[in-house]
Coordinates of C-alpha atoms in Angstrom, one line a residue:
Chain A
M1 CA 14.3 2.8 -40.2
L2 CA 14.1 0.5 -37.2
S3 CA 17.8 0.2 -37.0
S4 CA 18.1 4.0 -36.5
L5 CA 16.3 3.8 -33.1
P6 CA 18.6 4.7 -30.3
Q7 CA 19.7 1.3 -29.1
P8 CA 21.1 2.0 -25.6
R9 CA 17.8 3.6 -24.5
S10 CA 15.7 0.6 -25.4
R11 CA 18.2 -1.7 -23.8
R12 CA 18.0 0.2 -20.6
L13 CA 14.2 0.1 -20.7
A14 CA 14.3 -3.6 -21.1
T15 CA 16.5 -4.0 -18.1
E16 CA 14.3 -1.7 -16.0
E17 CA 11.2 -3.6 -17.0
S18 CA 12.8 -7.0 -16.2
G19 CA 13.5 -5.7 -12.7
V20 CA 10.2 -3.8 -12.2
V21 CA 7.8 -6.4 -13.5
P22 CA 8.4 -9.2 -10.9
V23 CA 8.5 -6.6 -8.1
A24 CA 5.2 -5.1 -9.3
A25 CA 3.8 -8.6 -9.5
V26 CA 4.6 -9.3 -5.9
F27 CA 2.8 -6.2 -4.8
A28 CA -0.1 -6.7 -7.1
E29 CA -0.6 -10.3 -5.8
A30 CA -0.2 -9.1 -2.2
L31 CA -2.9 -6.4 -2.6
K32 CA -5.2 -8.6 -4.8
D33 CA -7.7 -9.1 -2.0
G34 CA -7.5 -5.5 -0.7
I35 CA -5.4 -3.7 1.8
G36 CA -7.4 -5.3 4.7
T37 CA -6.2 -8.8 3.8
Y38 CA -2.7 -7.4 3.3
W39 CA -2.6 -5.9 6.9
A40 CA -4.2 -9.0 8.4
A41 CA -1.5 -11.2 6.9
L42 CA 1.2 -9.0 8.3
K43 CA -0.4 -8.7 11.7
D44 CA -1.1 -12.4 12.1
P45 CA 0.7 -13.6 15.2
D46 CA 2.6 -16.2 13.2
A47 CA 3.8 -13.5 10.8
I48 CA 4.9 -11.3 13.7
A49 CA 6.7 -14.3 15.3
A50 CA 8.4 -14.9 11.9
I51 CA 9.5 -11.3 11.6
R52 CA 10.8 -11.4 15.2
L53 CA 12.8 -14.6 14.6
T54 CA 14.2 -13.4 11.3
A55 CA 15.3 -10.1 13.0
L56 CA 16.9 -12.1 15.8
A57 CA 18.8 -14.4 13.5
A58 CA 20.1 -11.3 11.6
A59 CA 20.8 -9.3 14.7
I60 CA 23.1 -12.1 16.0
S61 CA 24.7 -13.3 12.8
V62 CA 25.5 -9.9 11.2
P63 CA 27.6 -8.4 14.1
L64 CA 29.2 -11.8 14.7
N65 CA 30.3 -12.0 11.0
L66 CA 31.3 -8.4 11.0
L67 CA 33.7 -9.0 13.8
F68 CA 34.9 -12.3 12.4
G69 CA 35.2 -11.0 8.8
L70 CA 37.2 -8.0 9.9
A71 CA 39.5 -10.0 12.1
A72 CA 40.0 -12.6 9.4
A73 CA 40.6 -10.1 6.5
W74 CA 43.0 -8.1 8.7
S75 CA 45.1 -11.1 9.6
I76 CA 45.1 -12.5 6.2
T77 CA 46.1 -9.4 4.3
K78 CA 48.4 -7.7 6.8
F79 CA 50.3 -10.7 8.2
T80 CA 51.8 -14.0 7.2
F81 CA 51.2 -17.0 9.4
P82 CA 51.0 -20.8 9.0
G83 CA 47.5 -22.1 8.1
K84 CA 46.7 -18.9 6.2
N85 CA 45.5 -20.8 3.2
L86 CA 43.4 -23.1 5.3
L87 CA 41.7 -20.1 6.8
I88 CA 40.9 -18.7 3.4
T89 CA 39.5 -22.0 2.4
L90 CA 37.3 -22.2 5.5
I91 CA 35.9 -18.7 4.8
D92 CA 34.9 -19.8 1.4
L93 CA 33.3 -23.1 2.6
P94 CA 29.8 -21.7 3.0
F95 CA 29.9 -20.5 -0.6
A96 CA 31.0 -23.9 -1.9
V97 CA 28.7 -26.1 0.2
S98 CA 24.9 -26.2 -0.6
P99 CA 22.9 -24.7 2.3
V100 CA 20.9 -27.8 2.5
V101 CA 24.0 -29.9 3.2
A102 CA 25.1 -27.4 5.8
G103 CA 21.7 -27.8 7.5
M104 CA 22.0 -31.6 7.3
T105 CA 25.4 -31.4 8.9
F106 CA 23.9 -29.5 11.9
V107 CA 21.3 -32.2 12.2
L108 CA 24.0 -34.8 12.1
L109 CA 25.9 -33.1 14.9
F110 CA 23.2 -31.8 17.1
G111 CA 20.2 -34.0 16.3
A112 CA 18.8 -36.5 18.8
Q113 CA 20.6 -39.3 16.9
G114 CA 23.7 -37.1 16.2
W115 CA 27.2 -36.9 17.7
F116 CA 26.2 -34.6 20.5
G117 CA 22.6 -35.7 20.7
A118 CA 22.8 -37.6 23.9
F119 CA 24.9 -34.9 25.7
L120 CA 22.4 -32.2 24.6
A121 CA 19.4 -34.2 25.7
D122 CA 21.0 -34.9 29.1
H123 CA 21.5 -31.2 29.7
D124 CA 18.1 -30.3 28.1
I125 CA 19.7 -28.1 25.5
K126 CA 17.8 -27.7 22.3
I127 CA 19.6 -26.6 19.2
I128 CA 18.0 -28.3 16.2
F129 CA 14.3 -27.6 15.6
A130 CA 14.7 -24.6 17.9
V131 CA 15.8 -21.0 17.7
P132 CA 19.6 -21.7 18.4
G133 CA 19.7 -24.0 15.3
I134 CA 18.2 -21.3 13.1
V135 CA 20.7 -18.7 14.4
L136 CA 23.5 -21.2 13.9
A137 CA 22.5 -22.0 10.3
T138 CA 22.2 -18.3 9.5
V139 CA 25.6 -17.5 10.9
F140 CA 27.1 -20.3 8.8
V141 CA 25.6 -19.2 5.5
T142 CA 26.5 -15.5 6.0
F143 CA 30.0 -16.3 7.1
P144 CA 32.0 -15.3 4.0
F145 CA 30.3 -12.0 3.0
V146 CA 32.2 -9.5 5.1
A147 CA 35.6 -11.2 4.8
R148 CA 35.3 -11.8 1.1
E149 CA 34.4 -8.1 0.5
L150 CA 37.4 -6.9 2.5
I151 CA 40.2 -9.2 1.5
P152 CA 40.7 -8.0 -2.1
L153 CA 40.6 -4.3 -1.1
M154 CA 42.9 -4.7 1.9
H155 CA 45.3 -6.8 -0.2
E156 CA 45.4 -4.1 -2.8
Q157 CA 46.0 -1.4 -0.2
G158 CA 49.0 -3.3 1.1
V159 CA 50.7 -2.6 4.4
E160 CA 52.7 0.7 3.6
T161 CA 50.3 3.0 5.4
E162 CA 50.2 0.8 8.5
E163 CA 54.0 0.5 8.5
A164 CA 54.2 4.3 8.2
A165 CA 51.9 4.7 11.2
I166 CA 53.9 2.3 13.3
I167 CA 57.1 4.0 12.4
L168 CA 55.5 7.3 13.5
G169 CA 54.8 5.7 16.9
A170 CA 51.2 4.5 16.7
N171 CA 50.4 1.3 18.6
G172 CA 48.4 -1.6 17.1
W173 CA 45.0 -0.3 18.1
Q174 CA 45.7 3.2 17.0
T175 CA 46.9 1.9 13.6
F176 CA 43.8 -0.1 13.2
W177 CA 41.3 2.6 14.2
R178 CA 43.0 5.6 12.5
V179 CA 44.6 4.0 9.5
T180 CA 43.1 0.6 8.5
L181 CA 39.5 1.2 9.4
P182 CA 39.0 4.5 7.6
N183 CA 40.5 2.9 4.4
I184 CA 38.0 0.0 4.4
K185 CA 34.9 1.5 6.0
W186 CA 32.8 1.5 2.8
A187 CA 33.8 -2.0 1.7
L188 CA 33.0 -3.1 5.3
L189 CA 29.6 -1.5 5.1
Y190 CA 29.0 -3.1 1.7
G191 CA 29.8 -6.5 3.2
V192 CA 27.5 -5.9 6.1
I193 CA 24.7 -5.0 3.7
L194 CA 25.1 -8.2 1.7
C195 CA 25.5 -10.2 4.9
S196 CA 22.2 -8.8 6.3
A197 CA 20.3 -9.4 3.0
R198 CA 21.4 -13.0 3.0
A199 CA 20.7 -13.5 6.7
V200 CA 17.1 -12.3 6.2
G201 CA 16.5 -14.2 3.0
E202 CA 18.2 -17.6 3.8
F203 CA 15.9 -20.5 3.1
G204 CA 17.7 -23.8 2.5
A205 CA 19.8 -24.3 5.6
V206 CA 17.2 -22.8 7.9
S207 CA 14.5 -25.0 6.4
V208 CA 16.4 -28.2 7.3
V209 CA 17.0 -27.2 10.9
S210 CA 13.7 -25.5 11.5
G211 CA 11.2 -28.3 12.1
H212 CA 8.6 -25.8 10.7
I213 CA 6.8 -25.2 14.0
R214 CA 4.7 -22.3 13.0
G215 CA 4.9 -19.3 15.2
V216 CA 8.1 -20.7 16.9
T217 CA 10.7 -21.8 14.4
T218 CA 9.5 -20.3 11.1
T219 CA 11.5 -17.4 9.6
L220 CA 9.9 -15.0 7.1
P221 CA 10.9 -17.1 4.0
L222 CA 9.6 -20.3 5.6
H223 CA 6.4 -18.5 6.6
V224 CA 5.9 -17.4 2.9
E225 CA 6.2 -21.0 1.9
I226 CA 3.7 -22.2 4.5
L227 CA 1.1 -19.6 3.5
Y228 CA 1.6 -20.4 -0.2
N229 CA 1.2 -24.1 0.4
E230 CA -2.0 -23.4 2.3
Y231 CA -3.6 -21.6 -0.6
H232 CA -3.3 -18.2 1.1
F233 CA -1.8 -16.7 -2.0
A234 CA -2.5 -13.1 -1.1
A235 CA -1.1 -13.5 2.4
A236 CA 1.9 -15.3 1.1
F237 CA 2.7 -12.4 -1.3
A238 CA 1.9 -9.9 1.4
V239 CA 4.7 -11.4 3.6
A240 CA 6.9 -11.8 0.5
S241 CA 6.4 -8.0 -0.2
L242 CA 8.1 -7.3 3.1
L243 CA 11.1 -9.3 1.9
T244 CA 10.9 -7.5 -1.4
L245 CA 10.9 -4.1 0.3
L246 CA 13.9 -5.1 2.2
A247 CA 15.6 -6.1 -1.0
L248 CA 14.8 -2.8 -2.5
V249 CA 16.3 -1.0 0.5
T250 CA 19.4 -3.2 0.2
L251 CA 19.8 -2.4 -3.5
V252 CA 19.6 1.3 -2.9
A253 CA 22.0 1.2 0.1
K254 CA 24.3 -1.0 -2.0
S255 CA 24.4 1.4 -4.9
V256 CA 25.1 4.3 -2.6
V257 CA 28.0 2.5 -1.0
E258 CA 29.3 1.3 -4.4
R259 CA 29.5 5.0 -5.5
E260 CA 31.5 5.8 -2.3
I261 CA 33.9 2.9 -3.0
R262 CA 34.6 4.2 -6.5
Chain B
M1 CA 21.9 1.2 25.3
R2 CA 18.3 1.3 24.4
S3 CA 19.0 -0.7 21.2
L4 CA 20.9 -3.2 23.2
L5 CA 17.9 -3.6 25.5
F6 CA 15.7 -4.0 22.5
L7 CA 17.9 -6.7 21.1
G8 CA 17.8 -8.4 24.5
S9 CA 14.1 -8.4 24.6
L10 CA 14.0 -9.9 21.1
A11 CA 16.3 -12.6 22.2
V12 CA 14.3 -13.6 25.3
V13 CA 10.8 -13.6 23.8
P14 CA 11.0 -16.8 21.6
W15 CA 12.1 -18.8 24.5
A16 CA 9.7 -17.2 27.0
Q17 CA 6.7 -18.2 24.9
G18 CA 6.9 -21.9 25.7
V19 CA 6.6 -21.3 29.4
A20 CA 3.7 -18.8 29.5
Q21 CA 1.9 -19.0 32.8
G22 CA -0.6 -21.8 33.3
T23 CA -0.7 -22.5 29.5
I24 CA 0.1 -26.0 28.2
T25 CA 1.7 -26.1 24.8
L26 CA 1.4 -29.2 22.7
L27 CA 3.2 -29.8 19.4
N28 CA 1.4 -31.8 16.8
V29 CA 3.8 -33.0 14.1
S30 CA 1.6 -33.9 11.1
Y31 CA 1.8 -34.5 7.4
D32 CA 1.1 -32.2 4.5
P33 CA -2.6 -32.1 3.7
T34 CA -3.9 -32.0 7.3
R35 CA -3.1 -28.3 7.7
E36 CA -6.7 -27.1 7.4
L37 CA -8.1 -30.0 9.4
Y38 CA -6.0 -29.5 12.5
Q39 CA -6.5 -25.7 12.4
E40 CA -10.1 -26.4 13.1
V41 CA -9.6 -29.4 15.4
N42 CA -7.2 -27.4 17.5
T43 CA -9.6 -24.5 18.0
A44 CA -12.4 -26.9 18.9
F45 CA -10.3 -29.0 21.2
T46 CA -8.8 -25.9 23.0
A47 CA -12.3 -24.7 23.7
S48 CA -13.5 -28.1 24.9
W49 CA -10.5 -28.6 27.2
K50 CA -10.9 -25.2 28.7
T51 CA -14.5 -25.8 29.6
K52 CA -13.7 -29.3 31.0
T53 CA -10.6 -28.4 33.0
G54 CA -10.2 -24.6 33.0
Q55 CA -6.7 -25.0 31.5
D56 CA -5.5 -23.1 28.5
V57 CA -3.9 -25.3 25.8
V58 CA -2.0 -23.9 22.8
I59 CA -1.4 -26.4 20.0
K60 CA 1.5 -25.7 17.7
Q61 CA 1.6 -27.4 14.3
S62 CA 4.3 -28.6 12.0
H63 CA 3.5 -29.9 8.6
G64 CA 5.6 -31.6 5.8
G65 CA 6.0 -34.8 3.9
S66 CA 5.1 -37.7 6.4
G67 CA 8.4 -39.5 6.1
K68 CA 10.4 -36.3 6.5
Q69 CA 8.3 -35.4 9.5
A70 CA 9.0 -38.8 11.1
R71 CA 12.7 -38.3 10.4
S72 CA 12.6 -34.9 12.2
V73 CA 10.9 -36.4 15.3
I74 CA 13.6 -39.1 15.4
D75 CA 16.2 -36.3 15.1
G76 CA 14.8 -34.5 18.0
L77 CA 11.7 -32.4 16.9
E78 CA 9.8 -32.6 20.2
A79 CA 6.3 -33.7 19.1
D80 CA 3.9 -34.5 21.9
V81 CA 1.7 -36.2 19.3
V82 CA 2.3 -37.3 15.8
T83 CA -0.5 -37.5 13.2
L84 CA 1.1 -38.9 10.2
A85 CA 0.1 -40.3 6.8
L86 CA 0.7 -44.0 7.6
A87 CA 1.5 -46.4 10.4
Y88 CA 5.0 -47.2 9.1
D89 CA 6.3 -43.7 9.8
I90 CA 5.2 -44.0 13.4
D91 CA 6.8 -47.5 13.5
E92 CA 10.0 -45.8 12.5
I93 CA 9.8 -43.3 15.3
S94 CA 9.3 -46.2 17.7
A95 CA 12.1 -48.3 16.3
K96 CA 14.8 -45.7 15.6
G97 CA 13.9 -43.0 18.1
R98 CA 12.5 -45.3 20.9
L99 CA 10.1 -42.6 21.8
L100 CA 7.0 -44.8 22.0
P101 CA 6.3 -48.5 22.4
P102 CA 6.2 -50.8 19.3
A103 CA 2.5 -51.7 20.0
W104 CA 1.4 -48.1 19.8
Q105 CA -1.2 -48.9 17.1
T106 CA -3.4 -50.9 19.4
R107 CA -3.8 -48.1 22.0
L108 CA -6.5 -46.3 20.1
P109 CA -9.5 -47.6 18.2
D110 CA -9.6 -48.4 14.5
N111 CA -5.8 -49.1 14.2
S112 CA -5.2 -45.7 15.7
A113 CA -6.6 -44.1 12.5
P114 CA -9.5 -41.8 13.5
Y115 CA -10.2 -41.0 9.8
T116 CA -9.5 -42.7 6.5
S117 CA -9.1 -41.6 2.9
T118 CA -8.3 -43.0 -0.4
V119 CA -6.4 -42.2 -3.6
V120 CA -8.3 -40.5 -6.4
L121 CA -7.3 -39.0 -9.8
L122 CA -7.6 -35.2 -10.1
V123 CA -7.8 -34.1 -13.7
R124 CA -8.3 -30.8 -15.5
K125 CA -11.9 -29.7 -16.2
G126 CA -13.6 -31.7 -19.0
N127 CA -11.0 -34.5 -18.6
P128 CA -9.2 -33.7 -21.9
K129 CA -7.1 -36.9 -21.8
R130 CA -10.1 -39.0 -20.9
I131 CA -8.6 -40.6 -17.8
K132 CA -11.1 -43.0 -16.3
D133 CA -9.1 -45.7 -14.5
W134 CA -5.6 -46.8 -13.6
D135 CA -5.1 -48.3 -17.1
D136 CA -5.2 -44.8 -18.6
L137 CA -2.2 -43.7 -16.5
A138 CA 0.0 -46.3 -18.2
R139 CA -0.7 -44.8 -21.6
P140 CA 2.1 -43.0 -23.3
G141 CA 1.6 -39.3 -23.5
V142 CA -0.2 -38.9 -20.2
S143 CA 1.7 -36.7 -17.7
I144 CA 1.2 -37.7 -14.1
I145 CA 2.0 -35.7 -10.9
T146 CA 2.7 -37.6 -7.7
P147 CA 5.1 -36.9 -4.9
N148 CA 8.2 -38.8 -3.9
P149 CA 7.4 -42.1 -2.0
K150 CA 10.7 -41.8 -0.2
T151 CA 9.6 -38.6 1.6
S152 CA 5.8 -38.5 1.3
G153 CA 3.2 -40.8 2.8
G154 CA 0.6 -39.9 0.3
A155 CA 3.0 -40.9 -2.5
R156 CA 3.3 -44.3 -0.9
W157 CA -0.4 -44.8 -0.8
N158 CA -0.5 -43.7 -4.5
Y159 CA 2.1 -46.2 -5.5
L160 CA 0.5 -49.1 -3.6
A161 CA -2.9 -48.2 -5.0
A162 CA -1.6 -48.6 -8.5
W163 CA 0.2 -51.8 -7.6
G164 CA -2.8 -53.2 -5.9
Y165 CA -5.0 -52.4 -8.9
A166 CA -2.5 -54.2 -11.2
L167 CA -2.4 -57.3 -8.8
R168 CA -6.1 -57.6 -9.2
K169 CA -6.0 -57.1 -12.9
F170 CA -3.3 -59.7 -13.5
G171 CA -4.5 -62.2 -11.0
G172 CA -1.8 -61.6 -8.4
D173 CA 1.2 -61.7 -10.8
Q174 CA 3.8 -59.6 -9.1
A175 CA 6.1 -59.3 -12.2
K176 CA 3.2 -58.0 -14.3
A177 CA 2.2 -55.6 -11.6
K178 CA 5.7 -54.2 -11.4
Q179 CA 5.7 -53.8 -15.2
F180 CA 2.4 -51.9 -15.0
V181 CA 3.6 -49.6 -12.2
A182 CA 6.8 -49.0 -14.1
S183 CA 4.9 -47.8 -17.1
V184 CA 2.8 -45.5 -14.9
Y185 CA 5.9 -43.9 -13.3
K186 CA 7.5 -43.5 -16.7
N187 CA 4.9 -40.8 -17.1
V188 CA 5.9 -38.9 -14.0
P189 CA 8.0 -35.9 -14.9
V190 CA 8.7 -34.6 -11.4
L191 CA 8.5 -35.9 -7.8
D192 CA 7.7 -33.3 -5.1
A193 CA 8.7 -34.0 -1.5
G194 CA 5.2 -33.8 -0.1
A195 CA 1.6 -34.1 -1.2
R196 CA 0.9 -30.4 -0.9
G197 CA 3.9 -29.6 -3.1
A198 CA 2.6 -32.0 -5.7
T199 CA -0.8 -30.4 -5.6
T200 CA 0.6 -26.9 -6.1
T201 CA 2.7 -28.2 -9.0
F202 CA -0.4 -29.5 -10.6
V203 CA -3.0 -26.8 -9.8
E204 CA -0.8 -23.6 -9.6
R205 CA 2.0 -24.3 -12.0
G206 CA -0.3 -26.1 -14.4
I207 CA 2.1 -29.1 -14.9
G208 CA 0.6 -32.6 -15.8
D209 CA -2.6 -34.1 -17.0
V210 CA -3.5 -35.9 -13.8
L211 CA -2.6 -35.7 -10.1
L212 CA -2.6 -38.8 -7.9
A213 CA -3.9 -37.4 -4.7
W214 CA -5.5 -38.1 -1.4
E215 CA -9.2 -37.8 -1.8
N216 CA -9.3 -35.0 0.9
E217 CA -6.5 -33.1 -0.8
A218 CA -8.3 -33.3 -4.2
L219 CA -11.6 -32.1 -2.7
L220 CA -9.8 -29.3 -0.9
A221 CA -8.0 -28.2 -4.0
I222 CA -11.3 -28.0 -5.9
K223 CA -12.9 -26.1 -3.1
E224 CA -10.1 -23.6 -2.7
L225 CA -9.2 -23.1 -6.4
G226 CA -12.6 -23.4 -8.1
P227 CA -14.7 -26.3 -9.3
N228 CA -14.6 -25.0 -12.8
R229 CA -10.9 -25.9 -13.2
F230 CA -10.6 -29.5 -12.0
E231 CA -12.7 -32.7 -11.5
V232 CA -12.2 -35.8 -9.4
V233 CA -12.1 -39.2 -11.1
M234 CA -12.8 -42.3 -9.0
A235 CA -10.9 -45.3 -10.3
S236 CA -12.7 -48.6 -10.3
V237 CA -10.7 -49.7 -7.3
S238 CA -8.4 -48.0 -4.8
I239 CA -6.6 -48.3 -1.5
L240 CA -8.1 -47.7 1.9
A241 CA -5.6 -45.2 3.4
E242 CA -5.4 -45.2 7.2
P243 CA -3.4 -42.2 8.5
S244 CA -2.4 -43.0 12.0
V245 CA -2.1 -40.9 15.2
A246 CA -0.1 -41.6 18.3
L247 CA 1.1 -40.1 21.6
V248 CA 4.9 -39.7 21.7
D249 CA 5.2 -41.1 25.2
K250 CA 8.8 -40.0 26.0
V251 CA 8.3 -36.4 24.8
A252 CA 4.9 -36.0 26.4
K253 CA 6.3 -37.3 29.7
K254 CA 9.2 -34.9 29.6
H255 CA 6.9 -32.0 28.9
G256 CA 4.3 -33.2 31.4
T257 CA 1.6 -33.2 28.8
T258 CA 0.6 -36.8 28.6
A259 CA -3.0 -36.4 29.9
V260 CA -3.9 -33.5 27.6
A261 CA -2.1 -35.0 24.6
Q262 CA -4.0 -38.3 25.1
A263 CA -7.3 -36.3 25.4
Y264 CA -6.4 -34.4 22.2
L265 CA -6.1 -37.7 20.2
E266 CA -9.3 -39.1 21.8
Y267 CA -11.1 -35.9 20.8
L268 CA -10.7 -36.9 17.1
Y269 CA -12.9 -39.9 17.8
T270 CA -15.7 -37.9 19.4
D271 CA -18.8 -36.9 17.4
A272 CA -17.6 -33.3 17.3
G273 CA -14.2 -34.4 16.2
Q274 CA -15.6 -36.7 13.5
E275 CA -17.8 -33.9 12.2
I276 CA -14.8 -31.7 11.7
V277 CA -13.0 -34.7 10.0
A278 CA -15.8 -35.1 7.5
K279 CA -16.0 -31.4 6.9
H280 CA -12.3 -31.5 5.8
H281 CA -13.0 -34.3 3.4
Y282 CA -11.6 -37.2 5.4
R283 CA -13.8 -40.2 5.7
P284 CA -15.0 -40.4 9.3
R285 CA -15.0 -43.7 11.2
N286 CA -18.2 -42.9 13.1
A287 CA -21.0 -44.6 11.2
A288 CA -23.6 -41.9 12.0
V289 CA -21.4 -39.1 10.8
A290 CA -20.4 -41.1 7.8
A291 CA -24.0 -41.6 6.9
R292 CA -24.6 -37.9 6.8
S293 CA -21.7 -37.3 4.4
T294 CA -22.3 -39.9 1.7
A295 CA -22.7 -37.3 -1.0
Q296 CA -19.1 -36.3 -0.5
F297 CA -17.7 -39.8 -0.4
P298 CA -18.9 -42.1 -3.2
K299 CA -18.9 -45.8 -2.5
L300 CA -15.7 -47.3 -3.8
V301 CA -14.1 -50.8 -3.8
M302 CA -11.1 -50.4 -1.5
F303 CA -8.4 -52.9 -0.5
T304 CA -6.2 -52.4 2.6
V305 CA -2.5 -52.6 2.8
D306 CA -2.9 -55.7 5.0
E307 CA -5.0 -57.5 2.4
A308 CA -2.9 -56.7 -0.7
F309 CA 0.6 -56.3 0.7
G310 CA 0.7 -58.1 4.1
G311 CA 0.9 -54.8 6.1
W312 CA 3.3 -51.9 6.1
K313 CA 6.1 -53.7 7.8
K314 CA 6.3 -55.9 4.7
A315 CA 5.4 -53.4 2.0
Q316 CA 7.8 -50.7 3.1
P317 CA 11.1 -52.6 2.7
E318 CA 9.8 -54.4 -0.3
H319 CA 8.8 -51.3 -2.3
F320 CA 10.3 -48.2 -0.8
A321 CA 13.6 -49.1 1.0
D322 CA 16.9 -48.6 -1.0
G323 CA 16.9 -51.0 -3.9
G324 CA 13.1 -51.7 -3.4
T325 CA 10.7 -51.9 -6.4
F326 CA 10.4 -48.1 -6.6
D327 CA 14.2 -47.7 -7.0
Q328 CA 14.1 -50.5 -9.6
I329 CA 11.4 -48.9 -11.8
Y330 CA 12.1 -45.2 -11.4
Q331 CA 15.1 -43.5 -12.8
P332 CA 14.8 -39.8 -12.7
G333 CA 15.6 -37.5 -15.5
R334 CA 14.6 -39.7 -18.4

């Protein structure tokens, strides 16, 4: 009897539950002490500062990596030049290196005892344990997302349409804006979505370079950790629920874009 | 255009905060379990400084494992004051970062430690494994949670407390003490980076039979998470932990905060400061305040690092440096 149950449906239910339960748990924990505590946690000056810093890091790293990813994917798939393989390897580096190691490398370079430490101190420039370090770490870990999304697609599309455009008299910019970009816009958007999600959620590399000065160098994920460690469980989950909401938005946007790509 | 302006304002704000008009900002880089203590100290000191001088002070906090925090200050985290778990970490800042003089510890009373604590055993309610003293930790089948001595100050006090107990038990025989501590650490399944991480592993994730903890950390965990879940066991003998505080001269001078930073540390020794200290389960130095809080702090036989180990300058390389006794006895993942 049991074996006659419609299998696909129950399997789908299981997948849905496995996604829904943790998300529901975050919100349940966040609202455990009532909506008042929830709002208080989000309106806390340190939380606001964390939101602002996270937004800043994403607002700098996403456009930067959009430009870089586009330029890199374009040159890699449409041209041949010496050092092409090296460039591909460099793009993949942040995927291969543990974020913690990336953070340590920044400390090694820009820390007070690091290679550029004395120079930076002389000019009173702060990178590590300050906002620039956090932005730098975020840029690094989100480096590959756009390029990696574009390269396979652009490779597959080849150069025929661009060649046709140039034969028909289009210059380089016209070819890019009217031919290349329309072909890749959804994949580009997809890369940007992934890049933004990672920029907001990054923990490891940012944790190493942050110095954890609350209200100054703590991003949202770091703020969640601090609250949790201070036994403010409801507040920790309240802030975590922001990240969860953002993740849900990302997933919806991602699936819309995926449909367009297909 | 408007969105560009908005981004611009976002970019400016984090840097603008440090130079708000007439407000002095201090950064106190501290270790893990002092989070609640300094929250209250900072509020009290800010008010007292305002009435005394009319100046507004904002005190920023950073917390983490003591060794890791010292490392960050050496690497350029601009702390005006450090309030760390043990003197050796501040010695390191002096030696490697050259940010304060080597004799910093003599500048404030009581070895620059305005409060003390000790190492206690936190067990689950009813003490199911019947853990009474250090000997019980060496028994097979007892799971012990303690942080990593390489990164955590509390963990180093824990380690030396066990070692010091064994030295007394075996009449000063270092080899036997090492063997004893080795059998204790054989029972440690995981080493967290800081004391607070270890506490959450024990109380929240429910791992382990006993947590080696700062007395203040254990009392706080019980207060925050319910007296019906855990109880404190005082061993027959333990270590007198002296968490030290110091002005980071070079940074404070650069920031122009020397006077207020010095006053901040001195505030910890005042009656008001000592009351806050006791409230947060640290043992106050002030005899009158201590007398009022004896219920919280049972009398205990305690030895100091100087007595049992000849001071931190000797104990640190011997036990915690690369290849020290800790590396010899602890192999992870067994």
